[in-house]
Amino acid sequence: MTFRIGPRTSQIIAYITLLVMTAITVIVLFFIIFYILKNGIGQLTLEFLTDRTRDMGREGGILPSILGTLFITIFAILIATPLGVGSAVYLVEYTKGGFIRRIISFGADCLAGVPSIIFGLFGFIFFVITMNLGWSILSGGLTLAVMILPTIIRTSEEAIKAVPYTYREISYSLGGGKLDTIVRVVLPSALPGILTGVILGIGRAVGETAAVIFTAGSSLGLPTSIFSSTRTLAVHFYILAREGISMPKAYGTAAVLIIIILAINFIAYRLMHRFIARYY
Amino acid sequence: MNKLSIRELSLYYEKHQALKKISLDVESNEILAVIGPASSGKSSLLRAINRLYEIDYARITGEILLDDKNIFDIPISELRRRIGLIFATPVVLPGSVYKNIAYGPKLHRRLKKSELDELVCDALKAGNLWDEVADRLDDSASRLSGGQQQRLCIARTLAMQPEVIMMDEPCSGLDPISTAKIEATMLELKKDYTFILVTNNTKQAARISDRTAFLYLGELIELDKTQKLFTSPADMKTDDYIRGRFG
């Protein structure tokens, strides 16, 4: 005896299954945010945000870590963005989609899948020891730049490939050279896509622990130059929680980290929409 | 006087030969219509003249002269400034109406803001678009209607002060009113420019061109005064095509 499900029933089952899947994703996200904020929001005072860290993090604020996180992330983005966008432009506009492009794309994909602790070890051996940069914002930023490079290359590559070929034809037919075309037509059109890659990169860099603990160290002093060792928010949270120093301060740190990431995403999306509204 | 002279022009995409030893002259201040069925080489002819075929990795043999000078002896950006090309589908660049027009001139020379403003205004007036967009110069060009976008593309080409304007089926996606506006624009501009008009619409060729060339499978079958070609063509194939028996 065969048991059949009618087309109407299967539609309903599919609808409910997909709805539940979406709901689970959203609920998990909101639960994490809610849980961290609930435990950490009580810690968020002006003093916590603007004071130096004292007694290994049991007392005082997290200003050094906020600054360290910002400096390392900005440094990583400043290095990785031009490199990544430049590589993507080269791949799309200057290689005829052949062997070289496939090899480099494959390499970038592999690099994107390497665990961050491997990048941390690489950065430790190469930047910290071999190049003698020590535990510093410089070493940490360079390591993170290498880590987020593949993301930026791949998203920029897709964004540049998506620019209609006719735009290039128009530019050439108006007498534009290759560089004019890339700078004035292709890149502005691809900018929203490129920005998405940069935002993803920022997200990875801000929240990174393993890659920076080996390269930027865990100093609690206020950073004074790019050669200062520093402790990022994620590392600070990790140490506070792992060594049982202070759970309330750990949640406070996590809350700040989450708020920063949300704020970056929010601002980036606003910028992107404003840009799109103006140009399309 | 001949504005353009084309001698024994052949064009190849990889192994496929799209143009076969075409020789023709384009006179100054005429509208030369190029008609023919699909894949007869009409677009390839235009892309050969402004060297746009190079981005398709095609190659050509033969000779093209602009004012008796070989096009390969003219710097490529100068050549493309002097010979404008309008595509079948109007493609506006992302950005405002003003930016679209200003893009070409800014590539070729440094201009003061006031000069550029004047140039944009003149180009839009010559392209019969000024009255409709005068107060929308900073609006995104993609919000214009299809017909307006095509006239914007014409104005964008005019802003470069070209000598020859090539059009590749400029009205194929447009309604009759927009088409009429573009045809009127061409007739007005004829005194200052030379036109090569590729069209699938034989009636359009008959309406506005001075001479008409008929291409078929990459060969030039016939080139004559439009009046003559449409009333008593010399070649049977031409006769069949303009009567709609094939193509």
PDB file of N, CA and C in Angstrom, chain A residues 96 165-178 180-181 184-185 188-189 277-280, chain B residues 47 50 52 55-57 77 80 85 87 91-95 99 103 106-108 140 142-143 156 160:
ATOM      1  N   LYS A  96      42.814  37.453 -18.879  1.00  0.00           N
ATOM      2  CA  LYS A  96      41.670  37.127 -19.738  1.00  0.00           C
ATOM      3  C   LYS A  96      40.877  35.941 -19.182  1.00  0.00           C
ATOM      4  N   TYR A 165      29.254  44.835 -18.993  1.00  0.00           N
ATOM      5  CA  TYR A 165      30.299  45.021 -19.996  1.00  0.00           C
ATOM      6  C   TYR A 165      30.041  46.278 -20.819  1.00  0.00           C
ATOM      7  N   THR A 166      28.756  46.598 -21.003  1.00  0.00           N
ATOM      8  CA  THR A 166      28.415  47.767 -21.830  1.00  0.00           C
ATOM      9  C   THR A 166      28.968  49.059 -21.225  1.00  0.00           C
ATOM     10  N   TYR A 167      29.074  49.145 -19.886  1.00  0.00           N
ATOM     11  CA  TYR A 167      29.660  50.349 -19.278  1.00  0.00           C
ATOM     12  C   TYR A 167      31.077  50.558 -19.799  1.00  0.00           C
ATOM     13  N   ARG A 168      31.807  49.448 -19.886  1.00  0.00           N
ATOM     14  CA  ARG A 168      33.190  49.553 -20.358  1.00  0.00           C
ATOM     15  C   ARG A 168      33.202  49.962 -21.828  1.00  0.00           C
ATOM     16  N   GLU A 169      32.295  49.364 -22.611  1.00  0.00           N
ATOM     17  CA  GLU A 169      32.212  49.718 -24.034  1.00  0.00           C
ATOM     18  C   GLU A 169      31.944  51.208 -24.209  1.00  0.00           C
ATOM     19  N   ILE A 170      30.995  51.733 -23.418  1.00  0.00           N
ATOM     20  CA  ILE A 170      30.662  53.150 -23.503  1.00  0.00           C
ATOM     21  C   ILE A 170      31.897  53.991 -23.210  1.00  0.00           C
ATOM     22  N   SER A 171      32.578  53.639 -22.131  1.00  0.00           N
ATOM     23  CA  SER A 171      33.742  54.425 -21.744  1.00  0.00           C
ATOM     24  C   SER A 171      34.817  54.392 -22.825  1.00  0.00           C
ATOM     25  N   TYR A 172      35.079  53.210 -23.365  1.00  0.00           N
ATOM     26  CA  TYR A 172      36.075  53.121 -24.440  1.00  0.00           C
ATOM     27  C   TYR A 172      35.629  53.904 -25.656  1.00  0.00           C
ATOM     28  N   SER A 173      34.341  53.805 -25.996  1.00  0.00           N
ATOM     29  CA  SER A 173      33.880  54.460 -27.220  1.00  0.00           C
ATOM     30  C   SER A 173      33.890  55.983 -27.058  1.00  0.00           C
ATOM     31  N   LEU A 174      33.932  56.465 -25.814  1.00  0.00           N
ATOM     32  CA  LEU A 174      34.045  57.908 -25.604  1.00  0.00           C
ATOM     33  C   LEU A 174      35.514  58.328 -25.545  1.00  0.00           C
ATOM     34  N   GLY A 175      36.393  57.390 -25.819  1.00  0.00           N
ATOM     35  CA  GLY A 175      37.805  57.731 -25.874  1.00  0.00           C
ATOM     36  C   GLY A 175      38.543  57.476 -24.572  1.00  0.00           C
ATOM     37  N   GLY A 176      37.894  56.833 -23.626  1.00  0.00           N
ATOM     38  CA  GLY A 176      38.553  56.553 -22.359  1.00  0.00           C
ATOM     39  C   GLY A 176      39.559  55.423 -22.500  1.00  0.00           C
ATOM     40  N   GLY A 177      40.647  55.511 -21.751  1.00  0.00           N
ATOM     41  CA  GLY A 177      41.614  54.424 -21.734  1.00  0.00           C
ATOM     42  C   GLY A 177      41.197  53.390 -20.706  1.00  0.00           C
ATOM     43  N   LYS A 178      41.996  52.366 -20.562  1.00  0.00           N
ATOM     44  CA  LYS A 178      41.653  51.300 -19.634  1.00  0.00           C
ATOM     45  C   LYS A 178      41.599  51.821 -18.191  1.00  0.00           C
ATOM     46  N   ASP A 180      41.199  54.994 -17.120  1.00  0.00           N
ATOM     47  CA  ASP A 180      40.048  55.899 -16.955  1.00  0.00           C
ATOM     48  C   ASP A 180      38.798  55.082 -16.698  1.00  0.00           C
ATOM     49  N   THR A 181      38.642  54.042 -17.523  1.00  0.00           N
ATOM     50  CA  THR A 181      37.443  53.214 -17.438  1.00  0.00           C
ATOM     51  C   THR A 181      37.337  52.545 -16.073  1.00  0.00           C
ATOM     52  N   ARG A 184      36.965  55.536 -13.246  1.00  0.00           N
ATOM     53  CA  ARG A 184      35.792  56.403 -13.278  1.00  0.00           C
ATOM     54  C   ARG A 184      34.481  55.654 -13.462  1.00  0.00           C
ATOM     55  N   VAL A 185      34.532  54.447 -14.015  1.00  0.00           N
ATOM     56  CA  VAL A 185      33.275  53.748 -14.291  1.00  0.00           C
ATOM     57  C   VAL A 185      33.159  52.437 -13.507  1.00  0.00           C
ATOM     58  N   PRO A 188      33.468  52.847  -9.296  1.00  0.00           N
ATOM     59  CA  PRO A 188      32.275  53.436  -8.671  1.00  0.00           C
ATOM     60  C   PRO A 188      31.055  52.518  -8.773  1.00  0.00           C
ATOM     61  N   SER A 189      30.913  51.814  -9.892  1.00  0.00           N
ATOM     62  CA  SER A 189      29.763  50.919 -10.025  1.00  0.00           C
ATOM     63  C   SER A 189      29.881  49.719  -9.102  1.00  0.00           C
ATOM     64  N   ALA A 277      21.377  55.148  -3.519  1.00  0.00           N
ATOM     65  CA  ALA A 277      20.263  56.043  -3.833  1.00  0.00           C
ATOM     66  C   ALA A 277      20.732  57.220  -4.672  1.00  0.00           C
ATOM     67  N   ARG A 278      21.982  57.621  -4.458  1.00  0.00           N
ATOM     68  CA  ARG A 278      22.462  58.790  -5.180  1.00  0.00           C
ATOM     69  C   ARG A 278      22.880  58.452  -6.597  1.00  0.00           C
ATOM     70  N   TYR A 279      23.344  57.250  -6.806  1.00  0.00           N
ATOM     71  CA  TYR A 279      23.966  56.959  -8.097  1.00  0.00           C
ATOM     72  C   TYR A 279      23.134  56.067  -9.005  1.00  0.00           C
ATOM     73  N   TYR A 280      22.065  55.488  -8.518  1.00  0.00           N
ATOM     74  CA  TYR A 280      21.342  54.569  -9.399  1.00  0.00           C
ATOM     75  C   TYR A 280      19.909  55.006  -9.648  1.00  0.00           C
TER      76      TYR A 280
ATOM     77  N   ARG B  47      32.259  49.043 -35.423  1.00  0.00           N
ATOM     78  CA  ARG B  47      33.290  48.784 -34.404  1.00  0.00           C
ATOM     79  C   ARG B  47      34.683  48.779 -35.015  1.00  0.00           C
ATOM     80  N   ASN B  50      35.858  52.784 -35.372  1.00  0.00           N
ATOM     81  CA  ASN B  50      36.430  53.480 -34.207  1.00  0.00           C
ATOM     82  C   ASN B  50      37.363  52.580 -33.392  1.00  0.00           C
ATOM     83  N   LEU B  52      36.872  49.875 -31.912  1.00  0.00           N
ATOM     84  CA  LEU B  52      36.325  49.237 -30.710  1.00  0.00           C
ATOM     85  C   LEU B  52      36.420  47.711 -30.816  1.00  0.00           C
ATOM     86  N   ILE B  55      38.697  45.605 -28.327  1.00  0.00           N
ATOM     87  CA  ILE B  55      38.368  45.030 -27.019  1.00  0.00           C
ATOM     88  C   ILE B  55      37.652  43.702 -27.163  1.00  0.00           C
ATOM     89  N   ASP B  56      37.222  43.346 -28.386  1.00  0.00           N
ATOM     90  CA  ASP B  56      36.622  42.021 -28.605  1.00  0.00           C
ATOM     91  C   ASP B  56      37.662  41.010 -29.064  1.00  0.00           C
ATOM     92  N   TYR B  57      38.929  41.428 -29.080  1.00  0.00           N
ATOM     93  CA  TYR B  57      40.009  40.579 -29.564  1.00  0.00           C
ATOM     94  C   TYR B  57      39.783  40.143 -31.010  1.00  0.00           C
ATOM     95  N   SER B  77      42.476  57.649 -28.460  1.00  0.00           N
ATOM     96  CA  SER B  77      41.453  58.419 -27.742  1.00  0.00           C
ATOM     97  C   SER B  77      40.976  59.587 -28.616  1.00  0.00           C
ATOM     98  N   ARG B  80      38.547  58.143 -31.190  1.00  0.00           N
ATOM     99  CA  ARG B  80      37.225  57.855 -30.641  1.00  0.00           C
ATOM    100  C   ARG B  80      36.485  59.120 -30.229  1.00  0.00           C
ATOM    101  N   LEU B  85      30.108  56.851 -31.149  1.00  0.00           N
ATOM    102  CA  LEU B  85      29.293  55.666 -31.425  1.00  0.00           C
ATOM    103  C   LEU B  85      28.123  55.612 -30.450  1.00  0.00           C
ATOM    104  N   PHE B  87      24.963  53.270 -29.157  1.00  0.00           N
ATOM    105  CA  PHE B  87      24.602  51.854 -29.171  1.00  0.00           C
ATOM    106  C   PHE B  87      23.097  51.651 -29.269  1.00  0.00           C
ATOM    107  N   VAL B  91      22.742  53.017 -22.844  1.00  0.00           N
ATOM    108  CA  VAL B  91      23.350  52.665 -21.570  1.00  0.00           C
ATOM    109  C   VAL B  91      23.826  53.947 -20.922  1.00  0.00           C
ATOM    110  N   VAL B  92      23.170  54.340 -19.820  1.00  0.00           N
ATOM    111  CA  VAL B  92      23.650  55.508 -19.101  1.00  0.00           C
ATOM    112  C   VAL B  92      24.590  55.022 -18.016  1.00  0.00           C
ATOM    113  N   LEU B  93      25.631  55.796 -17.781  1.00  0.00           N
ATOM    114  CA  LEU B  93      26.567  55.429 -16.734  1.00  0.00           C
ATOM    115  C   LEU B  93      25.935  55.767 -15.391  1.00  0.00           C
ATOM    116  N   PRO B  94      26.309  55.045 -14.320  1.00  0.00           N
ATOM    117  CA  PRO B  94      25.764  55.393 -13.019  1.00  0.00           C
ATOM    118  C   PRO B  94      26.156  56.826 -12.682  1.00  0.00           C
ATOM    119  N   GLY B  95      25.235  57.574 -12.150  1.00  0.00           N
ATOM    120  CA  GLY B  95      25.523  58.967 -11.835  1.00  0.00           C
ATOM    121  C   GLY B  95      24.489  59.873 -12.473  1.00  0.00           C
ATOM    122  N   LYS B  99      26.806  64.339 -14.989  1.00  0.00           N
ATOM    123  CA  LYS B  99      28.028  63.536 -15.006  1.00  0.00           C
ATOM    124  C   LYS B  99      28.155  62.708 -16.272  1.00  0.00           C
ATOM    125  N   TYR B 103      31.368  63.234 -18.713  1.00  0.00           N
ATOM    126  CA  TYR B 103      32.367  62.160 -18.668  1.00  0.00           C
ATOM    127  C   TYR B 103      33.347  62.221 -19.842  1.00  0.00           C
ATOM    128  N   LYS B 106      35.725  65.418 -20.083  1.00  0.00           N
ATOM    129  CA  LYS B 106      36.718  65.441 -19.013  1.00  0.00           C
ATOM    130  C   LYS B 106      37.868  64.471 -19.278  1.00  0.00           C
ATOM    131  N   LEU B 107      37.601  63.446 -20.108  1.00  0.00           N
ATOM    132  CA  LEU B 107      38.671  62.514 -20.432  1.00  0.00           C
ATOM    133  C   LEU B 107      39.715  63.167 -21.332  1.00  0.00           C
ATOM    134  N   HIS B 108      39.272  64.136 -22.132  1.00  0.00           N
ATOM    135  CA  HIS B 108      40.147  64.632 -23.192  1.00  0.00           C
ATOM    136  C   HIS B 108      40.872  65.921 -22.844  1.00  0.00           C
ATOM    137  N   SER B 140      19.650  61.182 -10.986  1.00  0.00           N
ATOM    138  CA  SER B 140      20.264  60.009 -11.574  1.00  0.00           C
ATOM    139  C   SER B 140      19.766  59.820 -13.005  1.00  0.00           C
ATOM    140  N   SER B 142      19.559  57.246 -14.727  1.00  0.00           N
ATOM    141  CA  SER B 142      18.793  56.026 -14.982  1.00  0.00           C
ATOM    142  C   SER B 142      17.303  56.231 -14.723  1.00  0.00           C
ATOM    143  N   ARG B 143      16.915  57.399 -14.149  1.00  0.00           N
ATOM    144  CA  ARG B 143      15.492  57.634 -13.926  1.00  0.00           C
ATOM    145  C   ARG B 143      14.812  58.217 -15.161  1.00  0.00           C
ATOM    146  N   ARG B 156      25.656  62.929 -25.013  1.00  0.00           N
ATOM    147  CA  ARG B 156      26.948  62.568 -24.428  1.00  0.00           C
ATOM    148  C   ARG B 156      28.023  62.481 -25.524  1.00  0.00           C
ATOM    149  N   MET B 160      31.468  65.646 -26.941  1.00  0.00           N
ATOM    150  CA  MET B 160      32.884  65.471 -27.269  1.00  0.00           C
ATOM    151  C   MET B 160      33.256  66.185 -28.555  1.00  0.00           C
TER     152      MET B 160
END
